[in-house]
Short mmCIF file of C-alpha atoms in Angstrom, two decimals:
data_model
loop_
_atom_site.label_atom_id
_atom_site.label_comp_id
_atom_site.label_asym_id
_atom_site.label_seq_id
_atom_site.Cartn_x
_atom_site.Cartn_y
_atom_site.Cartn_z
CA UNK A 283 79.09 98.55 108.54
CA UNK A 284 80.74 101.11 106.42
CA UNK A 285 84.07 100.68 107.96
CA UNK A 286 85.41 97.59 110.06
CA UNK A 287 83.79 97.47 113.67
CA UNK A 288 85.93 98.36 116.73
CA UNK A 289 85.69 97.12 120.23
CA UNK A 290 86.48 94.78 122.83
CA UNK A 291 85.98 91.02 123.17
CA UNK A 292 86.51 89.01 126.53
CA UNK A 293 87.56 85.62 124.97
CA UNK A 294 91.44 85.54 124.48
CA UNK A 295 92.11 87.16 127.73
CA UNK A 296 89.37 85.83 130.07
CA UNK A 297 88.50 82.59 128.33
CA UNK A 298 85.57 80.68 130.13
CA UNK A 299 86.42 81.58 133.74
CA UNK A 300 83.14 81.07 135.62
CA UNK A 301 84.28 80.70 139.27
CA UNK A 302 83.85 84.26 140.46
CA UNK A 303 84.70 83.13 144.17
CA UNK A 304 88.13 82.15 143.19
CA UNK A 305 88.72 85.19 140.72
CA UNK A 306 86.18 87.82 141.23
CA UNK A 307 87.95 90.29 138.74
CA UNK A 308 88.78 87.80 136.12
CA UNK A 309 85.49 85.62 135.62
CA UNK A 310 83.01 86.30 133.10
CA UNK A 311 80.43 88.19 134.82
CA UNK A 312 78.41 91.38 135.02
CA UNK A 313 81.21 93.04 137.09
CA UNK A 314 83.80 92.47 134.35
CA UNK A 315 81.78 94.08 131.66
CA UNK A 316 80.60 97.02 133.74
CA UNK A 317 84.34 97.75 134.66
CA UNK A 318 85.40 97.44 131.25
CA UNK A 319 82.64 99.77 129.95
CA UNK A 320 83.62 102.40 132.53
CA UNK A 321 87.46 102.22 131.49
CA UNK A 322 86.37 102.28 127.78
CA UNK A 323 84.25 105.55 128.32
CA UNK A 324 86.69 107.18 130.62
CA UNK A 325 90.21 106.55 129.12
CA UNK A 326 89.83 107.45 125.50
CA UNK A 327 88.96 104.15 124.02
CA UNK A 328 85.44 105.08 122.89
CA UNK A 329 86.99 108.52 121.75
CA UNK A 330 89.46 106.46 119.57
CA UNK A 331 86.65 104.51 117.89
CA UNK A 332 86.16 101.43 120.03
CA UNK A 333 82.52 101.27 120.58
CA UNK A 334 81.60 97.60 121.00
CA UNK A 335 81.97 95.74 124.29
CA UNK A 336 81.42 92.13 123.52
CA UNK A 337 80.50 89.00 125.46
CA UNK A 338 81.84 85.76 124.18
CA UNK A 339 81.01 82.12 125.24
CA UNK A 340 80.14 81.01 128.85
CA UNK A 341 77.72 83.91 129.82
CA UNK A 342 74.56 81.70 129.56
CA UNK A 343 72.85 79.51 132.46
CA UNK A 344 73.24 75.85 131.79
CA UNK A 345 69.45 75.62 130.58
CA UNK A 346 66.88 77.64 128.83
CA UNK A 347 64.17 78.94 130.79
CA UNK A 348 60.61 77.66 131.20
CA UNK A 349 59.61 79.49 127.86
CA UNK A 350 62.55 78.19 125.96
CA UNK A 351 64.45 81.24 126.07
CA UNK A 352 68.30 81.78 126.65
CA UNK A 353 69.10 83.31 130.11
CA UNK A 354 72.17 84.53 131.63
CA UNK A 355 73.74 82.72 134.54
CA UNK A 356 71.94 84.41 137.42
CA UNK A 357 74.98 84.23 139.96
CA UNK A 358 77.41 85.96 137.46
CA UNK A 359 74.82 88.23 135.77
CA UNK A 360 72.33 88.97 138.40
CA UNK A 361 70.74 91.93 136.68
CA UNK A 362 70.53 89.87 133.41
CA UNK A 363 71.77 91.06 129.92
CA UNK A 364 69.18 93.74 129.81
CA UNK A 365 70.46 95.67 132.67
CA UNK A 366 74.01 95.21 131.43
CA UNK A 367 73.09 96.64 127.97
CA UNK A 368 71.51 99.55 129.65
CA UNK A 369 74.51 100.27 131.72
CA UNK A 370 76.82 100.04 128.40
CA UNK A 371 74.50 102.17 126.50
CA UNK A 372 74.37 104.85 129.18
CA UNK A 373 78.19 105.32 128.72
CA UNK A 374 77.72 105.57 124.69
CA UNK A 375 78.82 102.02 124.05
CA UNK A 376 77.29 99.10 122.29
CA UNK A 377 76.91 95.52 123.61
CA UNK A 378 77.77 92.31 121.95
CA UNK A 379 76.70 88.87 122.77
CA UNK A 380 77.56 85.26 121.56
CA UNK A 381 75.72 82.27 120.67
CA UNK A 382 76.27 79.13 118.36
CA UNK A 383 74.70 77.74 115.28
CA UNK A 384 74.53 74.19 116.85
CA UNK A 385 72.63 72.84 119.87
CA UNK A 386 75.59 73.61 122.17
CA UNK A 387 78.24 76.38 122.19
CA UNK A 388 81.82 75.44 121.98
CA UNK A 389 82.01 75.26 125.78
CA UNK A 390 78.90 73.26 126.20
CA UNK A 391 76.17 76.02 126.99
CA UNK A 392 72.90 76.00 125.19
CA UNK A 393 73.17 76.87 121.47
CA UNK A 394 70.69 78.28 119.05
CA UNK A 395 69.81 75.40 116.83
CA UNK A 396 65.90 74.97 116.73
CA UNK A 397 65.67 78.52 118.39
CA UNK A 398 67.00 80.96 115.85
CA UNK A 399 64.06 83.18 115.54
CA UNK A 400 63.34 83.16 119.33
CA UNK A 401 67.08 83.90 120.16
CA UNK A 402 67.19 86.78 117.74
CA UNK A 403 63.86 88.20 119.24
CA UNK A 404 65.59 87.66 122.84
CA UNK A 405 68.84 89.47 121.73
CA UNK A 406 66.95 92.41 120.21
CA UNK A 407 64.56 92.64 123.45
CA UNK A 408 67.63 92.97 125.56
CA UNK A 409 69.13 95.61 123.54
CA UNK A 410 72.00 93.78 122.10
CA UNK A 411 73.99 95.34 119.19
CA UNK A 412 76.21 92.86 117.92
CA UNK A 413 76.00 88.91 117.68
CA UNK A 414 79.00 86.56 117.59
CA UNK A 415 77.67 83.36 116.01
CA UNK A 416 80.09 80.33 116.35
CA UNK A 417 79.92 76.97 114.52
CA UNK A 418 80.46 74.36 116.99
CA UNK A 419 78.18 71.20 117.25
CA UNK A 420 76.28 71.93 113.97
CA UNK A 421 76.41 68.49 112.77
CA UNK A 422 76.91 69.03 108.99
CA UNK A 423 77.75 71.50 106.45
CA UNK A 424 74.16 71.77 105.38
CA UNK A 425 72.90 72.39 108.90
CA UNK A 426 75.86 75.01 109.37
CA UNK A 427 74.87 77.06 106.23
CA UNK A 428 71.11 76.79 107.09
CA UNK A 429 71.83 77.98 110.65
CA UNK A 430 73.78 80.94 109.52
CA UNK A 431 71.30 81.99 106.99
CA UNK A 432 68.43 81.54 109.39
CA UNK A 433 69.99 83.59 112.12
CA UNK A 434 70.74 86.33 109.75
CA UNK A 435 67.25 86.65 108.34
CA UNK A 436 65.94 86.42 112.01
CA UNK A 437 68.12 89.21 113.22
CA UNK A 438 66.93 91.36 110.37
CA UNK A 439 63.29 90.63 111.04
CA UNK A 440 63.54 91.98 114.70
CA UNK A 441 64.03 95.43 113.29
CA UNK A 442 66.85 96.16 115.41
CA UNK A 443 70.34 96.83 113.88
CA UNK A 444 72.39 94.07 115.08
CA UNK A 445 76.02 93.54 113.69
CA UNK A 446 76.35 89.87 112.64
CA UNK A 447 79.77 88.35 113.23
CA UNK A 448 80.11 85.04 111.64
CA UNK A 449 82.69 81.99 111.90
CA UNK A 450 81.19 80.46 108.75
CA UNK A 451 84.09 80.16 106.51
CA UNK A 452 86.27 78.90 109.25
CA UNK A 453 84.17 75.82 109.78
CA UNK A 454 84.12 75.34 106.13
CA UNK A 455 87.66 75.53 105.42
CA UNK A 456 88.93 73.48 108.48
CA UNK A 457 86.05 70.96 108.39
CA UNK A 458 83.49 69.79 110.76
CA UNK A 459 85.54 66.66 110.78
CA UNK A 460 89.00 65.98 108.91
CA UNK A 461 86.73 64.42 106.08
CA UNK A 462 84.24 67.18 105.60
CA UNK A 463 85.53 70.21 103.78
CA UNK A 464 84.10 72.75 101.47
CA UNK A 465 85.38 76.04 99.88
CA UNK A 466 83.50 78.97 101.33
CA UNK A 467 81.37 81.01 99.14
CA UNK A 468 82.26 84.57 100.04
CA UNK A 469 79.63 86.27 97.98
CA UNK A 470 77.01 84.30 99.89
CA UNK A 471 78.69 84.72 103.14
CA UNK A 472 78.87 88.56 102.68
CA UNK A 473 75.24 88.49 101.85
CA UNK A 474 74.24 87.32 105.15
CA UNK A 475 77.26 88.43 107.40
CA UNK A 476 78.92 91.64 108.46
CA UNK A 477 82.17 90.12 109.07
CA UNK A 478 83.53 86.45 109.33
CA UNK A 479 86.32 84.45 110.63
CA UNK A 480 88.55 82.35 108.22
CA UNK A 481 91.09 80.99 110.44
CA UNK A 482 91.81 79.49 113.69
CA UNK A 483 91.67 81.39 117.06
CA UNK A 484 94.27 83.87 117.74
CA UNK A 485 96.73 83.11 120.70
CA UNK A 486 98.76 85.36 122.58
CA UNK A 487 101.76 84.57 120.77
CA UNK A 488 104.12 85.74 117.81
CA UNK A 489 103.61 82.19 116.06
CA UNK A 490 99.82 82.70 116.07
CA UNK A 491 100.15 86.22 114.53
CA UNK A 492 102.54 84.89 112.02
CA UNK A 493 100.24 81.93 110.83
CA UNK A 494 97.22 84.44 110.48
CA UNK A 495 99.26 86.76 108.27
CA UNK A 496 100.73 83.78 106.19
CA UNK A 497 97.24 82.31 105.73
CA UNK A 498 95.74 85.67 104.72
CA UNK A 499 98.70 86.25 102.11
CA UNK A 500 98.16 82.69 100.73
CA UNK A 501 94.33 83.07 100.26
CA UNK A 502 94.30 86.79 99.46
CA UNK A 503 93.21 86.30 95.73
CA UNK A 504 89.83 84.74 97.03
CA UNK A 505 89.17 87.06 100.16
CA UNK A 506 90.59 90.58 99.47
CA UNK A 507 88.09 91.23 96.75
CA UNK A 508 84.81 90.52 98.77
CA UNK A 509 85.89 92.79 101.60
CA UNK A 510 84.42 96.13 101.81
CA UNK A 511 81.61 98.43 103.26
CA UNK A 512 79.07 95.93 104.78
CA UNK A 513 81.39 92.86 105.14
CA UNK A 514 84.92 92.30 106.35
CA UNK A 515 87.29 89.43 106.74
CA UNK A 516 88.24 88.89 110.40
CA UNK A 517 91.75 87.68 111.37
CA UNK A 518 90.50 87.79 115.13
CA UNK A 519 91.38 89.65 118.10
CA UNK A 520 94.02 92.23 119.00
CA UNK A 521 96.22 90.70 121.70
CA UNK A 522 98.19 93.63 122.35
CA UNK A 523 98.75 94.57 126.03
CA UNK A 524 98.88 90.96 127.14
CA UNK A 525 102.08 88.80 127.65
CA UNK A 526 103.03 87.19 124.61
CA UNK A 527 104.14 89.74 122.11
CA UNK A 528 107.13 91.90 122.00
CA UNK A 529 106.90 95.62 121.37
CA UNK A 530 107.85 95.12 117.82
CA UNK A 531 105.51 92.17 117.51
CA UNK A 532 102.74 94.30 118.93
CA UNK A 533 103.51 97.06 116.32
CA UNK A 534 103.30 94.30 113.62
CA UNK A 535 99.80 93.09 114.67
CA UNK A 536 98.26 96.70 114.85
CA UNK A 537 100.08 97.64 111.29
CA UNK A 538 98.88 94.57 109.66
CA UNK A 539 95.29 94.57 110.94
CA UNK A 540 95.15 98.12 109.71
CA UNK A 541 96.51 97.06 106.24
CA UNK A 542 93.87 94.12 106.28
CA UNK A 543 90.89 96.32 106.95
CA UNK A 544 90.32 93.97 109.84
CA UNK A 545 87.61 94.74 112.66
CA UNK A 546 89.75 95.81 115.66
CA UNK A 547 88.41 93.97 118.78
CA UNK A 548 90.87 93.90 121.42
CA UNK A 549 90.97 91.10 124.11
CA UNK A 550 93.18 92.34 127.19
CA UNK A 551 92.48 93.85 130.48
CA UNK A 552 91.92 97.59 129.78
CA UNK A 553 91.97 98.11 133.72
CA UNK A 554 95.70 97.40 133.88
CA UNK A 555 97.20 98.04 130.38
CA UNK A 556 100.47 99.60 129.94
CA UNK A 557 101.03 103.13 128.42
CA UNK A 558 102.92 101.81 125.61
CA UNK A 559 100.16 99.29 124.51
CA UNK A 560 97.44 101.97 124.93
CA UNK A 561 99.48 104.42 122.87
CA UNK A 562 99.51 101.84 120.08
CA UNK A 563 95.97 100.73 120.36
CA UNK A 564 94.75 104.38 120.52
CA UNK A 565 97.15 105.46 117.60
CA UNK A 566 94.78 107.78 115.65
CA UNK A 567 96.92 107.55 112.42
CA UNK A 568 96.86 103.79 112.38
CA UNK A 569 93.13 103.65 113.09
CA UNK A 570 92.55 106.16 110.24
CA UNK A 571 94.10 103.69 108.04
CA UNK A 572 92.08 100.91 109.26
CA UNK A 573 88.88 102.95 109.14
CA UNK A 574 89.44 104.43 105.84
CA UNK A 575 86.36 105.22 103.84
CA UNK A 576 87.36 103.60 100.53
CA UNK A 577 87.20 100.16 102.43
CA UNK A 578 89.50 98.12 100.36
CA UNK A 579 91.50 95.44 102.02
CA UNK A 580 95.23 95.42 101.64
CA UNK A 581 97.39 92.47 100.32
CA UNK A 582 100.88 91.39 99.91
CA UNK A 583 102.63 92.46 96.83
CA UNK A 584 106.02 90.85 97.33
CA UNK A 585 108.09 88.64 99.58
CA UNK A 586 111.92 88.70 99.36
CA UNK A 587 113.68 86.14 101.76
CA UNK A 588 112.29 87.37 105.17
CA UNK A 589 110.86 90.64 104.29
CA UNK A 590 107.24 91.17 102.92
CA UNK A 591 105.88 94.28 101.47
CA UNK A 592 102.09 94.82 101.64
CA UNK A 593 100.01 97.91 100.38
CA UNK A 594 96.46 99.03 100.93
CA UNK A 595 94.68 101.42 98.42
CA UNK A 596 93.15 104.34 100.49
CA UNK A 597 90.81 107.11 99.66
CA UNK A 598 91.97 110.18 97.76
CA UNK A 599 94.61 108.03 95.76
CA UNK A 600 96.76 107.37 98.86
CA UNK A 601 98.20 103.95 100.02
CA UNK A 602 99.10 102.53 103.22
CA UNK A 603 102.47 100.47 102.80
CA UNK A 604 103.72 97.92 105.43
CA UNK A 605 107.27 96.40 105.46
CA UNK A 606 107.27 93.32 107.57
CA UNK A 607 110.44 91.60 108.63
CA UNK A 608 110.03 88.01 109.69
CA UNK A 609 113.46 87.25 110.81
CA UNK A 610 113.87 85.98 114.38
CA UNK A 611 117.57 86.26 114.92
CA UNK A 612 119.94 88.99 114.57
CA UNK A 613 119.33 92.74 114.49
CA UNK A 614 117.58 95.54 112.38
CA UNK A 615 117.98 95.01 108.45
CA UNK A 616 117.17 97.44 105.63
CA UNK A 617 114.80 96.76 102.78
CA UNK A 618 114.69 98.79 99.63
CA UNK A 619 111.94 99.24 97.12
CA UNK A 620 111.13 101.56 94.30
CA UNK A 621 107.98 103.72 94.81
CA UNK A 622 107.07 102.90 91.15
CA UNK A 623 106.41 99.49 92.57
CA UNK A 624 103.47 100.54 94.52
CA UNK A 625 99.82 100.79 93.27
CA UNK A 626 100.78 99.32 89.84
CA UNK A 627 103.06 102.52 89.32
CA UNK A 628 100.25 104.91 90.33
CA UNK A 629 100.83 105.50 93.88
CA UNK A 630 103.51 108.15 93.48
CA UNK A 631 103.01 109.25 89.94
CA UNK A 632 104.35 111.90 89.24
CA UNK A 633 105.39 112.57 92.95
CA UNK A 634 104.25 111.71 96.55
CA UNK A 635 104.59 112.50 100.14
CA UNK A 636 105.65 109.67 102.55
CA UNK A 637 105.00 109.65 106.13
CA UNK A 638 106.11 106.95 108.65
CA UNK A 639 103.19 105.98 110.88
CA UNK A 640 104.79 103.29 112.96
CA UNK A 641 106.71 102.13 114.95
CA UNK A 642 106.93 106.13 115.41
CA UNK A 643 105.44 109.00 113.26
CA UNK A 644 107.70 111.10 111.29
CA UNK A 645 107.55 112.74 107.85
CA UNK A 646 109.86 111.38 105.09
CA UNK A 647 109.39 114.18 102.65
CA UNK A 648 108.57 114.38 99.18
CA UNK A 649 109.61 111.86 96.67
CA UNK A 650 109.38 111.19 92.75
CA UNK A 651 107.83 108.01 91.26
CA UNK A 652 111.22 106.79 90.45
CA UNK A 653 112.71 107.26 93.97
CA UNK A 654 113.66 104.09 96.08
CA UNK A 655 113.17 104.00 99.77
CA UNK A 656 115.34 102.18 102.33
CA UNK A 657 113.42 100.95 105.34
CA UNK A 658 115.18 99.84 108.53
CA UNK A 659 113.02 97.20 110.23
CA UNK A 660 113.55 95.37 113.68
CA UNK A 661 113.18 91.51 113.79
CA UNK A 662 109.42 90.58 113.73
CA UNK A 663 108.66 94.04 113.31
CA UNK A 664 106.92 96.27 110.68
CA UNK A 665 107.24 99.81 109.47
CA UNK A 666 103.96 101.30 108.42
CA UNK A 667 103.93 104.06 105.72
CA UNK A 668 101.27 106.28 104.26
CA UNK A 669 102.06 107.41 100.72
CA UNK A 670 99.94 110.08 99.39
CA UNK A 671 100.13 111.23 95.58
CA UNK A 672 100.76 114.86 94.86
#
């Protein structure tokens, strides 16, 4: 993966809904994914760069088949995963699936422990393009690490290019039990995985987004340097278009996920998304920052009271700059900073053009390296800028 992958993942919005008689359009089923594939192909999502349509937990039957292979629930996926993959591929998209390093998934369905090679071959035979590999029920840190390594090797052995999405460092840093903790070896993790989760599941709430950003800033010295083409830190799904975020908070998630070079996997209902959320998620200027070819992850460079200033180096000597205002009371406030502060003094030397990308796009003109910018930001909002040296 030369740039962070983009797509859609069912978990946050649809969870483990398996009763299709009660909620036929909201259960984890073949119908859900074919309808979502149709929308992705027809309504500009694929053109914007979103190409992976991903199944999370709860797709499988309760038991393996007579040959020991995973099988889809026959009621909810009557055509099996192969037919669904063909449907998705026919629309120019790619299909992702889910399994677990342990003997059961987090929701209690069959895991891949003891079947890594067989499951990798099964996924490849179905035409799967991405595997999200969770870490529940693995038993020990040694078995966890061994399972992630073995599945990586097994996927490569199939000969089919399958993106490998890992939860490995998350289970090391939060512990399998409160007493079992380990510092992730990110060099090793990147050797085996294409992107990896570090922190708890995202929720449809501002508190969740805040906690992910704060964890990332506190650990940036260890995680930023390892990210780049081939492997990415994954702060989890975009929840824009759901219920919990205000417009400003949605802008903050989109802007900061671009700054962090994060995989962009939406979890929402694309069949009934608002025009405002669609505009934000399909914003080509923000996506261009996220997908920048240099592949460097951004980082926080200062925190003053309730303001945070982040920057991300971009190709061509440019920088993306985010001003985040964490205050949750009152109105908009101004934050001023010198352009000489960016890029160790190189971002605007001797001069630069400044363009605001979010919350709306407009040019701010040409500035010298000694200029100061004053940015007005709404509470819990972010202003995203692109600074290009002249």
